[in-house]
Short mmCIF file of C-alpha atoms and ligand atoms in Angstrom, two decimals:
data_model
loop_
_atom_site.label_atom_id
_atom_site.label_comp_id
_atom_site.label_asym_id
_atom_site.label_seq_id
_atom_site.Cartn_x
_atom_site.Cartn_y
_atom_site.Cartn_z
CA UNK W 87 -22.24 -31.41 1.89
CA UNK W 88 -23.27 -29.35 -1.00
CA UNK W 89 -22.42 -25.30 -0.47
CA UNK W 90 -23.98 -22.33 -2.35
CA UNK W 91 -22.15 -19.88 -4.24
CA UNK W 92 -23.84 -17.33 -1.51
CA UNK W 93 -23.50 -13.70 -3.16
CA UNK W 94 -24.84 -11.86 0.35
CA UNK W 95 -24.18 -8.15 1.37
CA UNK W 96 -24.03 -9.36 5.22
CA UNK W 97 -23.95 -11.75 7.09
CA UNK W 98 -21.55 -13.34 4.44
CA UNK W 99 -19.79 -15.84 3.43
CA UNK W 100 -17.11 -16.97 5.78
CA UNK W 101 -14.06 -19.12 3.70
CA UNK W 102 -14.70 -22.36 3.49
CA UNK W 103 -11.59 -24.20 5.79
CA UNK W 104 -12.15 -21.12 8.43
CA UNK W 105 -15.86 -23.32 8.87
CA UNK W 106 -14.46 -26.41 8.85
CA UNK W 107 -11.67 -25.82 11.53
CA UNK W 108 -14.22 -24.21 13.58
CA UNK W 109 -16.13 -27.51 13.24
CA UNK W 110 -13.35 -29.67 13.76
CA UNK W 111 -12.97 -27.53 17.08
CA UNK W 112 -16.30 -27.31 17.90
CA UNK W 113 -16.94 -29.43 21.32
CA UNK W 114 -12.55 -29.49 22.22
CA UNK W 115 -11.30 -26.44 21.46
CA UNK W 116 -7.04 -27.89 20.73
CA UNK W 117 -7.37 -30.57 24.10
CA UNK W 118 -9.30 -28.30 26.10
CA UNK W 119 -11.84 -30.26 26.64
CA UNK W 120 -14.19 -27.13 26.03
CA UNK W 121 -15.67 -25.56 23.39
CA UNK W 122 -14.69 -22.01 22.54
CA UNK W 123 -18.23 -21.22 23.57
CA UNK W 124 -17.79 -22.98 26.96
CA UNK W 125 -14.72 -21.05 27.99
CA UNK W 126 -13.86 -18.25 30.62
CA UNK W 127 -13.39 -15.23 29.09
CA UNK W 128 -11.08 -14.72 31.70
CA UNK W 129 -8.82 -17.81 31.35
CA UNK W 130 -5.60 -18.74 29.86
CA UNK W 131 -7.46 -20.53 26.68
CA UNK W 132 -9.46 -17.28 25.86
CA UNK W 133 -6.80 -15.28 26.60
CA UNK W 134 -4.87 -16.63 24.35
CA UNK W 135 -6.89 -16.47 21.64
CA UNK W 136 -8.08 -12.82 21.94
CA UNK W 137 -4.34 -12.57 22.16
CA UNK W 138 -3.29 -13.99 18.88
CA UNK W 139 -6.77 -12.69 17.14
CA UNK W 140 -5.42 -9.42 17.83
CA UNK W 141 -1.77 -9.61 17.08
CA UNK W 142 -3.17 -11.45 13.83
CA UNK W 143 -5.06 -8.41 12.95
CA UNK W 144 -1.88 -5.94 13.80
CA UNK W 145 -0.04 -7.85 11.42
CA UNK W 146 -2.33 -7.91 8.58
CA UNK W 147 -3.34 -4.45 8.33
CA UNK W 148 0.47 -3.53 9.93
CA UNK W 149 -1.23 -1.29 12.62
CA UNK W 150 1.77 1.45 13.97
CA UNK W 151 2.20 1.09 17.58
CA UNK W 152 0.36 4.40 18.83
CA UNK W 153 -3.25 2.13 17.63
CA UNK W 154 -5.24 0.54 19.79
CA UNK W 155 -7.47 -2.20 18.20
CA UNK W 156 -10.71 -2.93 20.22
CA UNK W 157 -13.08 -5.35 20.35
CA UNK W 158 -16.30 -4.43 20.86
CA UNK W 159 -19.87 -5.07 20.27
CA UNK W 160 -23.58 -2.72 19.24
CA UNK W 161 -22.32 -2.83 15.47
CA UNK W 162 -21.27 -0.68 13.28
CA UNK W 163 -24.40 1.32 13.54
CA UNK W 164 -23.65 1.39 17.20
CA UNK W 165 -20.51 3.41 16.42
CA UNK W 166 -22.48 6.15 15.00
CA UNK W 167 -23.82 7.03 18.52
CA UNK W 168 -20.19 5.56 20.29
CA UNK W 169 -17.76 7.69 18.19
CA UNK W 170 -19.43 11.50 18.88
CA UNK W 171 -19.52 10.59 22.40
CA UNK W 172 -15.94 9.13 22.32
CA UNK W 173 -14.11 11.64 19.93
CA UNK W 174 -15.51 15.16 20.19
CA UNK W 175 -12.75 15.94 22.46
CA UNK W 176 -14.31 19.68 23.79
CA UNK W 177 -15.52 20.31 20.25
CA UNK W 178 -19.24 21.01 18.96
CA UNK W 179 -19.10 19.52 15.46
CA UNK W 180 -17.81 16.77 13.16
CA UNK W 181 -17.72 16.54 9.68
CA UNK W 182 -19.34 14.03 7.48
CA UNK W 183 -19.05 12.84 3.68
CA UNK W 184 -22.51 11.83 2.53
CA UNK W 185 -22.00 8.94 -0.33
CA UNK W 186 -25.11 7.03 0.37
CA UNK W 187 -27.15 4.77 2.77
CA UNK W 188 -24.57 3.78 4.86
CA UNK W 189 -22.94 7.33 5.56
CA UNK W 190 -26.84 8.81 6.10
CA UNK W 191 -27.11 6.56 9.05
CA UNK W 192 -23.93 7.73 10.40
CA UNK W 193 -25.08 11.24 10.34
CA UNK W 194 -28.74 11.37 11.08
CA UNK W 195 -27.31 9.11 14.29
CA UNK W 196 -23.80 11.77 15.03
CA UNK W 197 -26.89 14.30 15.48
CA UNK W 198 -28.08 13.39 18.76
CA UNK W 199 -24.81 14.43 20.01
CA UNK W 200 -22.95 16.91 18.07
CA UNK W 201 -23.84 19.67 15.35
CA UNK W 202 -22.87 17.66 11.99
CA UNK W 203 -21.66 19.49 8.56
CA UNK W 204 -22.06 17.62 5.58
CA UNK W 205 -17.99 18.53 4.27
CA UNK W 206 -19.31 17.10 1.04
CA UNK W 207 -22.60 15.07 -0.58
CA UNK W 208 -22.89 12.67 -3.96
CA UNK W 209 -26.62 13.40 -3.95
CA UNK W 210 -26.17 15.28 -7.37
CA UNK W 211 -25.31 12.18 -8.98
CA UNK W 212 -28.34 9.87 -6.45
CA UNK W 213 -25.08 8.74 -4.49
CA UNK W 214 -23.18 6.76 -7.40
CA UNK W 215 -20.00 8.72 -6.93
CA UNK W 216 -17.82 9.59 -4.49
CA UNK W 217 -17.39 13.71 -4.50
CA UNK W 218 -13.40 14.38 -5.16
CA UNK W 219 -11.46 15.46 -2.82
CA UNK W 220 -11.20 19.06 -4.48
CA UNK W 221 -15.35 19.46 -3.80
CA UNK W 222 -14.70 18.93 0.22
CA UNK W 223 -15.37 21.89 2.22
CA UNK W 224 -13.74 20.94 5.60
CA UNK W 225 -14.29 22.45 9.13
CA UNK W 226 -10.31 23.23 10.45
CA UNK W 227 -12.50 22.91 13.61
CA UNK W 228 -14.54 19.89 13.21
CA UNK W 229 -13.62 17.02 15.69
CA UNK W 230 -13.19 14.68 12.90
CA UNK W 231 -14.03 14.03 9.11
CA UNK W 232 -16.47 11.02 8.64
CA UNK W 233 -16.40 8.64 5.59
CA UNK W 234 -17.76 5.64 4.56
CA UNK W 235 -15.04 3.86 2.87
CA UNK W 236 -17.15 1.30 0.71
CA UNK W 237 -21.39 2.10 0.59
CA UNK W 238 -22.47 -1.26 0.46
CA UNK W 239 -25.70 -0.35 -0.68
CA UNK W 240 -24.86 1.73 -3.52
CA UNK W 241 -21.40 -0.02 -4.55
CA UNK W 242 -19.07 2.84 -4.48
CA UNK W 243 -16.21 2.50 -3.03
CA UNK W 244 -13.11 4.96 -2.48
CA UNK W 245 -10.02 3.97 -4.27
CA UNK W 246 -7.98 6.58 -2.36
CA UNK W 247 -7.40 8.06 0.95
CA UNK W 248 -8.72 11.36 2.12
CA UNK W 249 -6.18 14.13 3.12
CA UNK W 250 -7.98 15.50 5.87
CA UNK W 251 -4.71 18.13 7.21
CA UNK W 252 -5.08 18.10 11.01
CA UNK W 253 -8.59 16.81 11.30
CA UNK W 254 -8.43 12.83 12.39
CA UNK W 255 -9.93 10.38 9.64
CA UNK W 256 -12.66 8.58 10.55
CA UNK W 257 -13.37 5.75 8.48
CA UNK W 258 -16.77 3.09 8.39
CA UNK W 259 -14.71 0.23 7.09
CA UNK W 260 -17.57 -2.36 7.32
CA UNK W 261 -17.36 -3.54 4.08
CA UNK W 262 -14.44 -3.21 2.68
CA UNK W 263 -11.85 -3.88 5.71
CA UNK W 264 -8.97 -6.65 4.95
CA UNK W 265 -9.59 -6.78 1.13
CA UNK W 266 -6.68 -4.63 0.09
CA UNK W 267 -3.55 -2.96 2.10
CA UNK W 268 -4.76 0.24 3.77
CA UNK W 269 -2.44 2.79 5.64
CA UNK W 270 -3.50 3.10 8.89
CA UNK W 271 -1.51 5.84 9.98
CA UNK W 272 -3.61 7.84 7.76
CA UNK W 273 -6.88 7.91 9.63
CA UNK W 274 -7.50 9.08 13.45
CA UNK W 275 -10.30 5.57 13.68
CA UNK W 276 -11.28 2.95 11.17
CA UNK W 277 -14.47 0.68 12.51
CA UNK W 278 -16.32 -1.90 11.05
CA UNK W 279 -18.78 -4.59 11.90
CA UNK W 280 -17.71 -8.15 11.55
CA UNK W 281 -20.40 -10.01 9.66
CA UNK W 282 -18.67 -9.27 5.77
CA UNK W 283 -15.25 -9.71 5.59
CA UNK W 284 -14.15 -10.86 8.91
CA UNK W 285 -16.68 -12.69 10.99
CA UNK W 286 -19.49 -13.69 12.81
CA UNK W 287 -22.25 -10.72 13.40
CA UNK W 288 -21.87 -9.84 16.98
CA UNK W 289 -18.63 -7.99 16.97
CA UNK W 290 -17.31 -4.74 15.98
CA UNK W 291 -13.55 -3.90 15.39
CA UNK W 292 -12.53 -0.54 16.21
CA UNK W 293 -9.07 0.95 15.47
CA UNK W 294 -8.11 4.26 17.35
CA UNK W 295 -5.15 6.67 17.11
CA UNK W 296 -4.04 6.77 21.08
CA UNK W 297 -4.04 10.26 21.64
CA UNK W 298 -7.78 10.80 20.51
CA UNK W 299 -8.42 8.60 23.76
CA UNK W 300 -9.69 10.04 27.24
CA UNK W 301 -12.13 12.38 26.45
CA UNK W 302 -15.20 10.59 26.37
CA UNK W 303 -18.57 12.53 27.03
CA UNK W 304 -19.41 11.85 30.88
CA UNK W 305 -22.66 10.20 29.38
CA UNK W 306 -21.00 7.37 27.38
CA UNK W 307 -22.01 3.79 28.82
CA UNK W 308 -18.63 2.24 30.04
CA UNK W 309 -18.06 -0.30 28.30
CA UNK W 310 -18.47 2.50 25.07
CA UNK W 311 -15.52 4.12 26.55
CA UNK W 312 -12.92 3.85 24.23
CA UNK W 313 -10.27 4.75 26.57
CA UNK W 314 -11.97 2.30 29.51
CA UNK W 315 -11.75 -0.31 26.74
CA UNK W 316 -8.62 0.01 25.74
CA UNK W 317 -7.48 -0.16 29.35
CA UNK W 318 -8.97 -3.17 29.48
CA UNK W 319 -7.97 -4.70 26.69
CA UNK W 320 -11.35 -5.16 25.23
CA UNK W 321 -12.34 -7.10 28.28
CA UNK W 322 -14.89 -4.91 30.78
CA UNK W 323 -17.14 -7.42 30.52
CA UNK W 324 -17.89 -10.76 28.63
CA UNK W 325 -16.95 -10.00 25.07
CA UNK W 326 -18.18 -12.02 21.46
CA UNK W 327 -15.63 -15.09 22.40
CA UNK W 328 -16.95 -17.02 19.85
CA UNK W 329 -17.12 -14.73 17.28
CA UNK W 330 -13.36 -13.45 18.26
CA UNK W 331 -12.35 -16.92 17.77
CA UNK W 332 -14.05 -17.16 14.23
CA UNK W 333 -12.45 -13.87 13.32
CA UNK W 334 -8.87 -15.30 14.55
CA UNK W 335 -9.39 -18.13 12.31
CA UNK W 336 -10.12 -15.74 9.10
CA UNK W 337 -7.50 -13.27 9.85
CA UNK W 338 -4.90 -16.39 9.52
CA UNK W 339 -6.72 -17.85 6.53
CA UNK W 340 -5.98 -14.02 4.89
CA UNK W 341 -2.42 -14.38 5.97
CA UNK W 342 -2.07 -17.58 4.49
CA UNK W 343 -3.94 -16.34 1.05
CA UNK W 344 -0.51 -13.61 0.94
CA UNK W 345 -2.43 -11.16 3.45
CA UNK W 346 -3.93 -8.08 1.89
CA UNK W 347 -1.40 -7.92 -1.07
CA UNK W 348 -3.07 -11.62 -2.16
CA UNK W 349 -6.63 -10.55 -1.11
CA UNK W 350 -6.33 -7.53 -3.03
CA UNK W 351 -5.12 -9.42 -6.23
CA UNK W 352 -8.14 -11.68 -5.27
CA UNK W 353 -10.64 -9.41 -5.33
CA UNK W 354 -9.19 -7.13 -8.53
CA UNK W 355 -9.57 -10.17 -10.49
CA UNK W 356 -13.22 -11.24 -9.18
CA UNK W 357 -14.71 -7.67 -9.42
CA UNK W 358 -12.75 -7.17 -13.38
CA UNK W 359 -14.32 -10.13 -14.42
CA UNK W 360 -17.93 -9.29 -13.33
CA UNK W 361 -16.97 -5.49 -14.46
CA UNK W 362 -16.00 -6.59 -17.54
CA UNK W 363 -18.58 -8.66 -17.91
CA UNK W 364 -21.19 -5.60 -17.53
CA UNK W 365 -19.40 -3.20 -19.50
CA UNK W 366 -18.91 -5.87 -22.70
CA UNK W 367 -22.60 -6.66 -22.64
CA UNK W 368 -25.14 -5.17 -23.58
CA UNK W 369 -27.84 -5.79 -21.90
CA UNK W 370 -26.66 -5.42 -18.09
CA UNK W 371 -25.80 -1.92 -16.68
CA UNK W 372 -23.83 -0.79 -13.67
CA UNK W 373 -25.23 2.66 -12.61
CA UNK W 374 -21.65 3.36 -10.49
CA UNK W 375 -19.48 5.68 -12.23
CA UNK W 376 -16.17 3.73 -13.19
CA UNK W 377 -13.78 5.05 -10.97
CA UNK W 378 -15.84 4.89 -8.12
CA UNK W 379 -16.75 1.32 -8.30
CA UNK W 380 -16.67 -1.14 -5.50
CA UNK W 381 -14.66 -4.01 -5.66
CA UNK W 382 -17.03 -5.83 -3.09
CA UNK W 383 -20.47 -4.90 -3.72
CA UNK W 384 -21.49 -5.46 -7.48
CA UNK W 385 -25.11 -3.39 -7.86
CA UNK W 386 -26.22 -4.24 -11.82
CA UNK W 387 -29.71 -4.03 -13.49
CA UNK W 388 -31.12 -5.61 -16.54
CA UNK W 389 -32.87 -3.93 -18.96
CA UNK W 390 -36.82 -4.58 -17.73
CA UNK W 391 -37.17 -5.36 -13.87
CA UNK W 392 -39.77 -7.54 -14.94
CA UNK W 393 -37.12 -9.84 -15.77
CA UNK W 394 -35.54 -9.67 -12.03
CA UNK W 395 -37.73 -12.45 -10.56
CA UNK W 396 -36.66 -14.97 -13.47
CA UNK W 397 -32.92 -14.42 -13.39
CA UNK W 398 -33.06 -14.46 -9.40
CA UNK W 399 -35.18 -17.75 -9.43
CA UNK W 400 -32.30 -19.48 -12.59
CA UNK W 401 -29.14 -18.22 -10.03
CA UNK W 402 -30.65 -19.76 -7.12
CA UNK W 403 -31.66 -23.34 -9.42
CA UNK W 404 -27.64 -23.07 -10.42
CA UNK W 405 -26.29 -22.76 -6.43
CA UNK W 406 -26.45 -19.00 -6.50
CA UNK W 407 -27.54 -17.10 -3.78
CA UNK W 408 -28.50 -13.34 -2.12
CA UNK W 409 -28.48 -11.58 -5.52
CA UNK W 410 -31.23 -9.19 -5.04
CA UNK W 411 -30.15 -6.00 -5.02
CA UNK W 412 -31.10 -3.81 -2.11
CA UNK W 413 -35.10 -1.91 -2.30
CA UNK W 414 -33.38 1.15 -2.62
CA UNK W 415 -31.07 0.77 -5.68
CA UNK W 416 -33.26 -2.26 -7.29
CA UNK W 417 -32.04 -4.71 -9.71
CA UNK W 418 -29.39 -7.13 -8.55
CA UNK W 419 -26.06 -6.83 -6.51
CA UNK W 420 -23.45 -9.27 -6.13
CA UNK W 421 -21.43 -9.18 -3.04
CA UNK W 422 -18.15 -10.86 -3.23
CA UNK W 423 -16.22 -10.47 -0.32
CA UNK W 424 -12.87 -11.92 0.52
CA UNK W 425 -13.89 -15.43 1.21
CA UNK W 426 -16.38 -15.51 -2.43
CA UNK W 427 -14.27 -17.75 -4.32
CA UNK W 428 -13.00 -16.64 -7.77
CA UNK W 429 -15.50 -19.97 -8.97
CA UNK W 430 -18.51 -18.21 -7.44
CA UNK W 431 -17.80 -15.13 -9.91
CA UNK W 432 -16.62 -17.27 -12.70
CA UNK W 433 -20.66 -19.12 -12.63
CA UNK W 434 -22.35 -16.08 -12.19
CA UNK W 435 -20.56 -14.80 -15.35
CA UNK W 436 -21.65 -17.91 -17.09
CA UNK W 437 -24.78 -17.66 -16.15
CA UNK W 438 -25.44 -13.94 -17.32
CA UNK W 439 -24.20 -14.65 -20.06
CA UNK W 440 -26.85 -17.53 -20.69
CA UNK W 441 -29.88 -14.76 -19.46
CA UNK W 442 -28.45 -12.59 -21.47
CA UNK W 443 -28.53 -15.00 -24.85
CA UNK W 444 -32.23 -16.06 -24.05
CA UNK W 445 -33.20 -12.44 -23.50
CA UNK W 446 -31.05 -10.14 -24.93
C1 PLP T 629 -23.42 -3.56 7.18
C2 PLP T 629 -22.96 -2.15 7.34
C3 PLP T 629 -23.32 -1.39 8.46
C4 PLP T 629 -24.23 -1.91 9.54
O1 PLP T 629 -23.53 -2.74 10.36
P1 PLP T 629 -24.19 -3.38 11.68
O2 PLP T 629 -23.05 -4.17 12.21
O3 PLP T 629 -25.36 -4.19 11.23
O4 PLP T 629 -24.57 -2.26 12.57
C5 PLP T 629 -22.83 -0.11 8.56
N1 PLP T 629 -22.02 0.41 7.62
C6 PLP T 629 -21.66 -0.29 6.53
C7 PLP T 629 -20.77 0.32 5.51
C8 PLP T 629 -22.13 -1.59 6.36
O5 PLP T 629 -21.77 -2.29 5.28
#
């Protein structure tokens, strides 16, 4: 079997013993007889599984008591349309932080339902910042305060939390979720889609403060209730068993990498080396401001795009996969997720370092 380095923004890269257990399991799930796929969701097996994905999850991210962690599906663009209807709670607006693709989505969508201020914008700097806290201009009134935690897109990621005062936290964690200890008792509701750093594609994790529960618009579908779901423990109707299972299996494989604290470490090291790597050359750029960069998605350019099409077509000839950067920034991005091994960063390095010698 012969793997790629895969550098993709989502799907990703799912660790490499997570796939192989999962195969091992595949047609008798532990003496089942079944395969996860096969199963009730309704019996003891599933059960059990959805049980221990979720106390998995409670542990790693140490979720306080007054959370409830759902499991749902639609995405994480589906949230954009879920959480107005979920959280407005009797009010007429929310508040949104507009850092880039990701967090445009979220609003243009929160507009259907709700009157949205934009608290604060990094459009002055083409989204390669995140505004400081100081520039915010929040609504005391606003039913919550929208962020996107890491813009995949644009690779800027905060390396702090918000102080919001009374006004819950709302955060897009999609890309960025389980690669470094986050307080949760900070934010009112943290969501993010599974397919980069904890699954399959097909679910969505959503972690709510209790008491913003129970006043769902009487339009929201049912099983978009918050509340309904969380009464349910996730399970109104058939949820993504099989990608719940994966996710179980990746939530231990953190724990046994020395949770968040090790995954953290992890991913400091991978993103300084291909930082570093940038900064000391020069012939590669990073158009993030420092302080603001991500530590999961790498955008860089070289100096002519005319070059692009030859450095993709060398990575891909060496193992390496999914670095074209998105239409919107251009030039390449390198997405290294939790489960991108340290190696995966190490030959990329090498490699731009060779490009860089033959073109530079
Ligand atoms: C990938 C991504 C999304 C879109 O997620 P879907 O699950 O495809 O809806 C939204 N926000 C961020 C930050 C993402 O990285």
């Amino acid at each position: 079997m012969t793997r790629v380095f895969n550098f993709s923004a989502g799907p990703a890269a799912l660790p490499e013993p997570v796939l192989q257990q999962a195969a091992a399991e595949m047609s008798d799930w532990r003496g089942s007889g079944m395969s996860v796929m096969e199963m009730s969701h309704r019996g003891k097996e599933f059960m059990s599984i959805l049980a221990e994905t979720k106390a998995l999850l409670i542990e790693l991210l140490n979720i306080p008591a007054n959370y409830k962690v759902l499991f749902m599906q639609g995405g994480a663009l589906g949230q954009n349309a879920i959480l107005p209807m979920n959280l407005l709670r009797g009010r007429n607006s929310a508040d949104y932080v507009h850092t880039g693709e990701w967090s445009k989505k979220s609003i243009e969508e929160a507009g259907k339902y709700c009157r949205v201020r934009v608290a604060a914008t990094a459009e002055a700097s083409r989204f390669t910042h995140v505004p400081p806290q100081g520039s915010w201009d929040i609504d005391p009134h606003a039913a919550y305060v929208h962020i996107c935690s890491n813009e995949t897109i644009g690779g800027v990621e905060y390396h702090w939390t918000p102080d919001t005062g009374d006004v819950p936290l709302v955060a897009d964690m999609s890309s960025n979720i389980l690669s470094k200890p986050v307080d949760v008792s900070r934010y009112g509701l943290i969501y993010a889609g599974a397919q980069k750093n904890i699954g399959p594609a097909g679910l969505t994790l959503v972690i709510v403060r209790e008491d913003l529960l129970g006043s769902a618009l009487p339009i929201t579908p049912q099983v978009f209730d918050y509340q309904h779901l969380a009464a349910n423990d996730s399970m109104i109707n058939t949820p993504p068993t099989y990608a719940i299972y994966i996710a179980g299996l990746v939530f231990q494989w953190i724990k046994d990498q020395g949770g968040l604290e090790g995954m953290a470490r992890l991913n400091q090291a991978k993103a300084g080396l291909l930082y570093d790597t940038l900064d000391a050359s020069g012939f590669y750029t990073s158009p993030v401001a420092r302080e603001d960069r991500s530590r999961m998605n790498v955008p860089f350019r070289l100096p002519d795009p005319a070059l692009d099409a030859e450095f993709l077509k060398g990575a891909e000839a060496r193992g390496m996969v999914q670095l074209k950067g998105h239409r919107v920034v251009g030039g390449m991005r390198a997405s290294i997720y939790n489960a991108v091994p340290m190696a995966a960063v190490q030959a990329l390095v090498a490699y731009m370092k060779e490009f860089e010698a033959k073109h530079g």
